[in-house]
PDB file of C-alpha atoms in Angstrom:
ATOM      1  CA  UNK A   1      50.076 -23.346 -46.767  1.00 56.00           C
ATOM      2  CA  UNK A   2      48.019 -25.879 -47.133  1.00 59.00           C
ATOM      3  CA  UNK A   3      44.156 -25.580 -48.050  1.00 58.00           C
ATOM      4  CA  UNK A   4      41.186 -27.784 -46.913  1.00 55.00           C
ATOM      5  CA  UNK A   5      38.026 -27.606 -48.715  1.00 64.00           C
ATOM      6  CA  UNK A   6      39.290 -24.599 -50.681  1.00 67.00           C
ATOM      7  CA  UNK A   7      40.587 -22.592 -47.442  1.00 64.00           C
ATOM      8  CA  UNK A   8      44.127 -21.992 -46.128  1.00 57.00           C
ATOM      9  CA  UNK A   9      44.593 -23.500 -42.856  1.00 52.00           C
ATOM     10  CA  UNK A  10      47.464 -23.455 -40.344  1.00 56.00           C
ATOM     11  CA  UNK A  11      49.421 -27.058 -39.925  1.00 54.00           C
ATOM     12  CA  UNK A  12      49.183 -28.521 -36.712  1.00 51.00           C
ATOM     13  CA  UNK A  13      51.813 -27.490 -34.078  1.00 55.00           C
ATOM     14  CA  UNK A  14      51.457 -31.532 -32.710  1.00 54.00           C
ATOM     15  CA  UNK A  15      53.806 -33.992 -33.109  1.00 52.00           C
ATOM     16  CA  UNK A  16      52.084 -36.221 -35.714  1.00 57.00           C
ATOM     17  CA  UNK A  17      53.613 -39.443 -34.677  1.00 56.00           C
ATOM     18  CA  UNK A  18      52.648 -39.077 -31.160  1.00 63.00           C
ATOM     19  CA  UNK A  19      49.383 -40.093 -29.240  1.00 74.00           C
ATOM     20  CA  UNK A  20      48.639 -37.333 -26.880  1.00 73.00           C
ATOM     21  CA  UNK A  21      46.571 -39.763 -24.720  1.00 83.00           C
ATOM     22  CA  UNK A  22      49.282 -41.588 -23.772  1.00 87.00           C
ATOM     23  CA  UNK A  23      51.413 -41.562 -20.304  1.00 92.00           C
ATOM     24  CA  UNK A  24      54.202 -38.986 -20.667  1.00 93.00           C
ATOM     25  CA  UNK A  25      55.233 -35.330 -19.302  1.00 96.00           C
ATOM     26  CA  UNK A  26      54.098 -32.647 -21.028  1.00 95.00           C
ATOM     27  CA  UNK A  27      55.702 -28.862 -21.077  1.00 97.00           C
ATOM     28  CA  UNK A  28      52.635 -26.526 -22.062  1.00 97.00           C
ATOM     29  CA  UNK A  29      52.337 -23.082 -22.839  1.00 97.00           C
ATOM     30  CA  UNK A  30      49.182 -21.181 -23.100  1.00 97.00           C
ATOM     31  CA  UNK A  31      48.817 -17.374 -24.100  1.00 96.00           C
ATOM     32  CA  UNK A  32      46.340 -15.218 -24.010  1.00 97.00           C
ATOM     33  CA  UNK A  33      44.735 -13.351 -27.203  1.00 96.00           C
ATOM     34  CA  UNK A  34      46.957 -10.660 -28.568  1.00 94.00           C
ATOM     35  CA  UNK A  35      49.304 -11.830 -25.720  1.00 93.00           C
ATOM     36  CA  UNK A  36      47.089  -9.018 -23.561  1.00 95.00           C
ATOM     37  CA  UNK A  37      48.464  -8.861 -19.921  1.00 95.00           C
ATOM     38  CA  UNK A  38      45.506 -10.244 -18.273  1.00 97.00           C
ATOM     39  CA  UNK A  39      47.085 -12.197 -15.320  1.00 97.00           C
ATOM     40  CA  UNK A  40      49.025  -9.466 -13.958  1.00 96.00           C
ATOM     41  CA  UNK A  41      52.307  -7.814 -13.575  1.00 95.00           C
ATOM     42  CA  UNK A  42      56.047  -8.846 -12.979  1.00 94.00           C
ATOM     43  CA  UNK A  43      57.767  -6.370  -9.920  1.00 93.00           C
ATOM     44  CA  UNK A  44      61.247  -6.844  -9.299  1.00 92.00           C
ATOM     45  CA  UNK A  45      60.874 -10.259 -10.822  1.00 93.00           C
ATOM     46  CA  UNK A  46      57.976 -11.797  -8.759  1.00 95.00           C
ATOM     47  CA  UNK A  47      54.604 -12.130 -10.382  1.00 96.00           C
ATOM     48  CA  UNK A  48      51.707 -10.069  -9.038  1.00 97.00           C
ATOM     49  CA  UNK A  49      48.401 -11.719  -9.972  1.00 97.00           C
ATOM     50  CA  UNK A  50      45.316  -9.983 -10.999  1.00 97.00           C
ATOM     51  CA  UNK A  51      41.958 -11.661  -9.996  1.00 97.00           C
ATOM     52  CA  UNK A  52      41.921 -13.505 -13.377  1.00 97.00           C
ATOM     53  CA  UNK A  53      45.494 -14.497 -12.527  1.00 98.00           C
ATOM     54  CA  UNK A  54      44.551 -16.144  -9.105  1.00 98.00           C
ATOM     55  CA  UNK A  55      41.789 -17.963 -11.135  1.00 98.00           C
ATOM     56  CA  UNK A  56      44.314 -19.199 -13.531  1.00 98.00           C
ATOM     57  CA  UNK A  57      46.683 -20.591 -10.740  1.00 98.00           C
ATOM     58  CA  UNK A  58      43.375 -22.180  -8.866  1.00 98.00           C
ATOM     59  CA  UNK A  59      42.250 -24.010 -11.916  1.00 98.00           C
ATOM     60  CA  UNK A  60      45.551 -25.387 -12.389  1.00 98.00           C
ATOM     61  CA  UNK A  61      45.569 -26.871  -9.127  1.00 98.00           C
ATOM     62  CA  UNK A  62      41.813 -28.275  -9.862  1.00 97.00           C
ATOM     63  CA  UNK A  63      42.836 -30.466 -13.027  1.00 97.00           C
ATOM     64  CA  UNK A  64      43.246 -33.451 -11.194  1.00 97.00           C
ATOM     65  CA  UNK A  65      39.991 -33.105  -9.764  1.00 96.00           C
ATOM     66  CA  UNK A  66      38.746 -33.265 -13.741  1.00 94.00           C
ATOM     67  CA  UNK A  67      41.077 -35.270 -14.870  1.00 94.00           C
ATOM     68  CA  UNK A  68      41.995 -37.944 -12.184  1.00 95.00           C
ATOM     69  CA  UNK A  69      44.796 -39.468 -14.445  1.00 94.00           C
ATOM     70  CA  UNK A  70      46.711 -36.231 -14.495  1.00 96.00           C
ATOM     71  CA  UNK A  71      49.620 -35.365 -12.117  1.00 96.00           C
ATOM     72  CA  UNK A  72      50.689 -31.889 -12.130  1.00 97.00           C
ATOM     73  CA  UNK A  73      54.333 -30.642 -11.907  1.00 97.00           C
ATOM     74  CA  UNK A  74      55.774 -27.016 -12.040  1.00 98.00           C
ATOM     75  CA  UNK A  75      53.469 -24.229 -13.445  1.00 98.00           C
ATOM     76  CA  UNK A  76      54.018 -20.589 -13.232  1.00 98.00           C
ATOM     77  CA  UNK A  77      51.340 -17.849 -14.081  1.00 98.00           C
ATOM     78  CA  UNK A  78      53.139 -14.753 -16.561  1.00 97.00           C
ATOM     79  CA  UNK A  79      51.352 -11.368 -17.548  1.00 96.00           C
ATOM     80  CA  UNK A  80      49.789 -12.953 -20.851  1.00 96.00           C
ATOM     81  CA  UNK A  81      50.715 -16.837 -20.506  1.00 96.00           C
ATOM     82  CA  UNK A  82      50.936 -19.575 -18.312  1.00 98.00           C
ATOM     83  CA  UNK A  83      53.680 -22.445 -18.554  1.00 97.00           C
ATOM     84  CA  UNK A  84      53.009 -25.622 -16.872  1.00 98.00           C
ATOM     85  CA  UNK A  85      54.137 -29.363 -16.754  1.00 98.00           C
ATOM     86  CA  UNK A  86      51.319 -31.832 -16.896  1.00 97.00           C
ATOM     87  CA  UNK A  87      51.882 -35.833 -16.479  1.00 96.00           C
ATOM     88  CA  UNK A  88      49.009 -38.093 -17.925  1.00 95.00           C
ATOM     89  CA  UNK A  89      49.838 -40.926 -15.523  1.00 94.00           C
ATOM     90  CA  UNK A  90      46.870 -43.601 -16.877  1.00 91.00           C
ATOM     91  CA  UNK A  91      46.966 -47.114 -15.395  1.00 88.00           C
ATOM     92  CA  UNK A  92      48.812 -49.138 -17.781  1.00 75.00           C
ATOM     93  CA  UNK A  93      47.514 -52.905 -18.108  1.00 62.00           C
ATOM     94  CA  UNK A  94      50.644 -54.844 -17.718  1.00 50.00           C
ATOM     95  CA  UNK A  95      49.963 -57.221 -21.173  1.00 44.00           C
ATOM     96  CA  UNK A  96      49.867 -53.759 -23.208  1.00 47.00           C
ATOM     97  CA  UNK A  97      52.571 -52.129 -21.277  1.00 48.00           C
ATOM     98  CA  UNK A  98      55.211 -50.138 -23.528  1.00 46.00           C
ATOM     99  CA  UNK A  99      58.988 -50.903 -23.271  1.00 43.00           C
ATOM    100  CA  UNK A 100      59.985 -49.586 -19.955  1.00 43.00           C
ATOM    101  CA  UNK A 101      62.895 -46.639 -19.990  1.00 41.00           C
ATOM    102  CA  UNK A 102      64.374 -44.543 -17.609  1.00 44.00           C
ATOM    103  CA  UNK A 103      63.124 -41.456 -20.039  1.00 47.00           C
ATOM    104  CA  UNK A 104      59.708 -39.849 -19.051  1.00 51.00           C
ATOM    105  CA  UNK A 105      58.236 -40.511 -22.666  1.00 52.00           C
ATOM    106  CA  UNK A 106      59.658 -43.607 -24.624  1.00 47.00           C
ATOM    107  CA  UNK A 107      60.682 -42.889 -28.106  1.00 47.00           C
ATOM    108  CA  UNK A 108      61.405 -46.810 -28.834  1.00 47.00           C
ATOM    109  CA  UNK A 109      57.699 -47.328 -29.341  1.00 50.00           C
ATOM    110  CA  UNK A 110      55.969 -44.321 -30.720  1.00 50.00           C
ATOM    111  CA  UNK A 111      52.129 -44.455 -30.146  1.00 50.00           C
ATOM    112  CA  UNK A 112      50.710 -43.210 -33.253  1.00 51.00           C
ATOM    113  CA  UNK A 113      48.052 -40.541 -32.886  1.00 49.00           C
ATOM    114  CA  UNK A 114      44.601 -41.737 -33.886  1.00 52.00           C
ATOM    115  CA  UNK A 115      41.276 -40.128 -34.748  1.00 49.00           C
ATOM    116  CA  UNK A 116      38.657 -40.458 -32.067  1.00 50.00           C
ATOM    117  CA  UNK A 117      37.228 -39.603 -28.781  1.00 54.00           C
ATOM    118  CA  UNK A 118      39.390 -36.647 -27.537  1.00 61.00           C
ATOM    119  CA  UNK A 119      38.303 -36.579 -23.764  1.00 70.00           C
ATOM    120  CA  UNK A 120      41.513 -38.387 -22.181  1.00 84.00           C
ATOM    121  CA  UNK A 121      44.148 -36.627 -24.006  1.00 92.00           C
ATOM    122  CA  UNK A 122      46.361 -33.481 -23.507  1.00 93.00           C
ATOM    123  CA  UNK A 123      43.989 -31.079 -25.948  1.00 92.00           C
ATOM    124  CA  UNK A 124      41.147 -32.018 -23.537  1.00 94.00           C
ATOM    125  CA  UNK A 125      42.870 -31.260 -20.349  1.00 96.00           C
ATOM    126  CA  UNK A 126      44.075 -27.867 -21.696  1.00 96.00           C
ATOM    127  CA  UNK A 127      40.877 -27.396 -23.483  1.00 95.00           C
ATOM    128  CA  UNK A 128      39.073 -27.676 -19.624  1.00 96.00           C
ATOM    129  CA  UNK A 129      41.752 -25.778 -18.100  1.00 98.00           C
ATOM    130  CA  UNK A 130      40.851 -22.560 -20.595  1.00 98.00           C
ATOM    131  CA  UNK A 131      37.106 -23.439 -20.245  1.00 97.00           C
ATOM    132  CA  UNK A 132      37.761 -23.043 -16.163  1.00 97.00           C
ATOM    133  CA  UNK A 133      39.257 -19.637 -16.659  1.00 98.00           C
ATOM    134  CA  UNK A 134      37.166 -17.924 -19.294  1.00 98.00           C
ATOM    135  CA  UNK A 135      34.266 -18.766 -16.891  1.00 97.00           C
ATOM    136  CA  UNK A 136      35.668 -17.185 -13.980  1.00 98.00           C
ATOM    137  CA  UNK A 137      36.007 -14.111 -15.904  1.00 97.00           C
ATOM    138  CA  UNK A 138      32.795 -14.080 -17.574  1.00 97.00           C
ATOM    139  CA  UNK A 139      30.838 -14.846 -14.290  1.00 97.00           C
ATOM    140  CA  UNK A 140      32.906 -11.880 -13.023  1.00 97.00           C
ATOM    141  CA  UNK A 141      32.282  -9.635 -16.039  1.00 97.00           C
ATOM    142  CA  UNK A 142      35.925  -8.981 -16.761  1.00 96.00           C
ATOM    143  CA  UNK A 143      37.405  -8.690 -20.070  1.00 95.00           C
ATOM    144  CA  UNK A 144      39.458 -12.089 -21.203  1.00 97.00           C
ATOM    145  CA  UNK A 145      40.329 -13.960 -24.040  1.00 97.00           C
ATOM    146  CA  UNK A 146      42.855 -17.076 -24.715  1.00 98.00           C
ATOM    147  CA  UNK A 147      44.633 -17.810 -28.123  1.00 95.00           C
ATOM    148  CA  UNK A 148      43.041 -19.868 -30.097  1.00 91.00           C
ATOM    149  CA  UNK A 149      46.117 -22.507 -29.647  1.00 90.00           C
ATOM    150  CA  UNK A 150      48.595 -23.499 -27.373  1.00 93.00           C
ATOM    151  CA  UNK A 151      52.413 -25.010 -27.411  1.00 93.00           C
ATOM    152  CA  UNK A 152      53.298 -28.489 -26.206  1.00 94.00           C
ATOM    153  CA  UNK A 153      56.815 -30.200 -26.154  1.00 93.00           C
ATOM    154  CA  UNK A 154      56.661 -34.025 -24.902  1.00 94.00           C
ATOM    155  CA  UNK A 155      59.388 -33.926 -22.283  1.00 95.00           C
ATOM    156  CA  UNK A 156      61.944 -37.063 -23.315  1.00 92.00           C
ATOM    157  CA  UNK A 157      64.302 -37.475 -20.443  1.00 95.00           C
ATOM    158  CA  UNK A 158      64.946 -36.339 -16.723  1.00 96.00           C
ATOM    159  CA  UNK A 159      67.689 -34.148 -17.968  1.00 97.00           C
ATOM    160  CA  UNK A 160      65.190 -32.047 -20.385  1.00 96.00           C
ATOM    161  CA  UNK A 161      62.472 -32.241 -17.340  1.00 97.00           C
ATOM    162  CA  UNK A 162      64.668 -30.532 -15.041  1.00 97.00           C
ATOM    163  CA  UNK A 163      66.032 -27.953 -17.727  1.00 97.00           C
ATOM    164  CA  UNK A 164      62.389 -27.131 -18.199  1.00 97.00           C
ATOM    165  CA  UNK A 165      61.465 -26.714 -14.246  1.00 98.00           C
ATOM    166  CA  UNK A 166      64.099 -24.332 -13.843  1.00 97.00           C
ATOM    167  CA  UNK A 167      63.020 -22.427 -16.900  1.00 96.00           C
ATOM    168  CA  UNK A 168      59.373 -22.323 -15.491  1.00 97.00           C
ATOM    169  CA  UNK A 169      60.690 -20.974 -11.927  1.00 97.00           C
ATOM    170  CA  UNK A 170      62.996 -18.610 -13.196  1.00 96.00           C
ATOM    171  CA  UNK A 171      60.451 -17.264 -15.699  1.00 95.00           C
ATOM    172  CA  UNK A 172      59.597 -14.311 -13.665  1.00 95.00           C
ATOM    173  CA  UNK A 173      63.071 -12.907 -13.068  1.00 94.00           C
ATOM    174  CA  UNK A 174      63.557 -13.077 -16.863  1.00 91.00           C
ATOM    175  CA  UNK A 175      60.889 -11.985 -18.186  1.00 89.00           C
ATOM    176  CA  UNK A 176      61.898  -9.022 -20.158  1.00 84.00           C
ATOM    177  CA  UNK A 177      63.905 -12.031 -21.979  1.00 84.00           C
ATOM    178  CA  UNK A 178      60.973 -14.452 -22.683  1.00 80.00           C
ATOM    179  CA  UNK A 179      59.907 -15.162 -25.899  1.00 78.00           C
ATOM    180  CA  UNK A 180      56.239 -13.883 -24.921  1.00 78.00           C
ATOM    181  CA  UNK A 181      57.427 -10.739 -23.380  1.00 81.00           C
ATOM    182  CA  UNK A 182      55.639  -7.739 -24.673  1.00 77.00           C
ATOM    183  CA  UNK A 183      55.567  -4.530 -22.657  1.00 76.00           C
ATOM    184  CA  UNK A 184      52.138  -3.671 -21.124  1.00 69.00           C
ATOM    185  CA  UNK A 185      50.652  -0.548 -23.232  1.00 66.00           C
ATOM    186  CA  UNK A 186      51.837   2.883 -21.516  1.00 62.00           C
ATOM    187  CA  UNK A 187      48.762   4.065 -19.091  1.00 54.00           C
ATOM    188  CA  UNK A 188      46.235   6.058 -20.592  1.00 47.00           C
ATOM    189  CA  UNK A 189      46.259   9.669 -18.945  1.00 45.00           C
ATOM    190  CA  UNK A 190      43.028  12.118 -19.805  1.00 45.00           C
ATOM    191  CA  UNK A 191      43.564  15.383 -21.321  1.00 49.00           C
ATOM    192  CA  UNK A 192      42.662  18.328 -19.265  1.00 43.00           C
TER     193      UNK A 192
END
């Protein structure tokens, strides 16, 4: 593990060669802290959302109101995480347009990630989404916390996108097989 200013740090999971402000489709997974079941429960393969789970769903649908260059695709709320596809679709000047491909994310002309304003990229979208759900929980005095980071994947072609959409849509039915599955703690019973 690397050190920064004498302290250990976790290396970034982001694709170093990619500019996350670039037009592309991104598969994201955002987990709750400790994978606690804040969003509800799965009953017979169907997600039954809690109040915070409904807020997670509502905040997802509000993303384009805050980020007009975003198009939302498939999304699911699970007991301790959410999965979704975010498409960044900013207008591109014809003179600066990347080589067009049939792929969702062009790998031929990989944009390099740059340090600079972090307001129109995937991280800012995820940050805004997480803030929205957290704000709802705090306003309603509900215990809630997110995991510090999130998982992302740049979707590279239509076949991959189809597989990810299917994964998202069938996630509640396959909950016990999900890598984020952890059974809820047993119900506490009072001693008499």
